[in-house]
């Protein structure tokens, strides 16, 4: 069915559609579909990657330069007499409401550079950046074209610097690819004065690069995909190296598509409307090496403003995301329980943290509210996350009230969420000294756990008086025998918020 749909699309797209006027709209397609039906697009990508790799690293359209614009590769020093800022290196926006818009602009110009580098394209082939829909249960292996042949001198889409299982044929775990929490989000952003809430990144005074809590779509699937593909040492696991992996760009095309799909769910979902979000300028290079500037206002409508679209943007894919029936609670969240005693160094076998209950009343209320009534929303905030060495699998699991003697299969029932260390490397902690809101204590993840609380309550494992949270490395890929280590990571504080 998908295949039939795809072939019809290919036929339709090759005929210019009158409604699209003069402008040629490039269609971004799913990588598995392309491998099956239009491998020429991936050949073009591979060819362009090779061309870009051969360009001088000082050329803004070179492979290395483009990756450095996201985060500077550790071995690449800034030449004397210039700065990261002037070079437009290390500009990626994480942990704020600029995350989606900045990455949209970044991959848009990259796509133009690739198209130019791949030209002349064979007749009938147009290049648009492919996306990878890993949430689809049949598309959870790293696309074959990116791992076979497993030799970067023959295959420009292959890099050895990945999780070895992913570069083999392991599948991403269902938890890793889940976009359920992201699709449930209703409000794009929150004001900085508000306690952290689930959104797509908080408002911020200006571009900041790192260090605030990651928004829902950014945290999962975005960060955890980075973590699982990067594994212990691979490029995808660190923003400074991620752009060197050709799969990075397909991952971001998918995140960009999910932004579209999220908007199309409607029910009052919309982009931010404040002028800081709309009018903050970001700079890039186009295919002619000219420096260009864009604002979020310039990229709101991908088809009319940027001349691309997705083949199938309208459906959130993968795990179904049922809309909560009750309206979103409007109350501010309060801390119901929190860790005490300062920073927590994460251990291979996991850390079980007894939270000190601040408001028994908040925890004690029946979280399974009557139908139609607003339901309390529970969120775990992992604050002050800091990473000197990544966990071996790139991801940690967060468990609520996990019994100490639970077997691995029992433990699954207590798993409330998952987070990655991507973007929380300690070396970034002072990357924007004194920037507004640049507090290492605030950086971290907000993990929605309402479903888990309900599940535990139904199973009699939630008494509303005691809460423990266990954080331990878990495997992000379906390979049972992985040895799990926690690396060298710490958490400043864990809080359980309720509203
Ligand atoms: Cu700026 Cu997927 O990272």
mmCIF file of C-alpha atoms and ligand atoms in Angstrom, residues 70 92-94 99 102-103 222 226 239 248 251-252 422, ligand 1:
data_model
loop_
_atom_site.group_PDB
_atom_site.id
_atom_site.type_symbol
_atom_site.label_atom_id
_atom_site.label_comp_id
_atom_site.label_asym_id
_atom_site.label_seq_id
_atom_site.Cartn_x
_atom_site.Cartn_y
_atom_site.Cartn_z
ATOM 1 C CA UNK A 70 26.532 22.629 14.357
ATOM 2 C CA UNK A 92 23.250 24.819 17.149
ATOM 3 C CA UNK A 93 20.360 25.805 19.369
ATOM 4 C CA UNK A 94 19.485 23.297 22.057
ATOM 5 C CA UNK A 99 15.659 24.352 18.637
ATOM 6 C CA UNK A 102 17.275 26.847 13.900
ATOM 7 C CA UNK A 103 17.638 23.239 12.769
ATOM 8 C CA UNK A 222 15.551 13.578 19.040
ATOM 9 C CA UNK A 226 21.375 10.625 18.907
ATOM 10 C CA UNK A 239 26.665 17.740 19.109
ATOM 11 C CA UNK A 248 22.458 13.202 11.136
ATOM 12 C CA UNK A 251 17.391 12.424 11.484
ATOM 13 C CA UNK A 252 16.844 16.175 11.467
ATOM 14 C CA UNK A 422 23.291 14.292 24.096
HETATM 15 CU CU1 LIG B 1 21.600 20.260 17.103
HETATM 16 CU CU2 LIG B 1 20.246 16.650 16.546
HETATM 17 O O1 LIG B 1 21.164 18.274 17.027
#
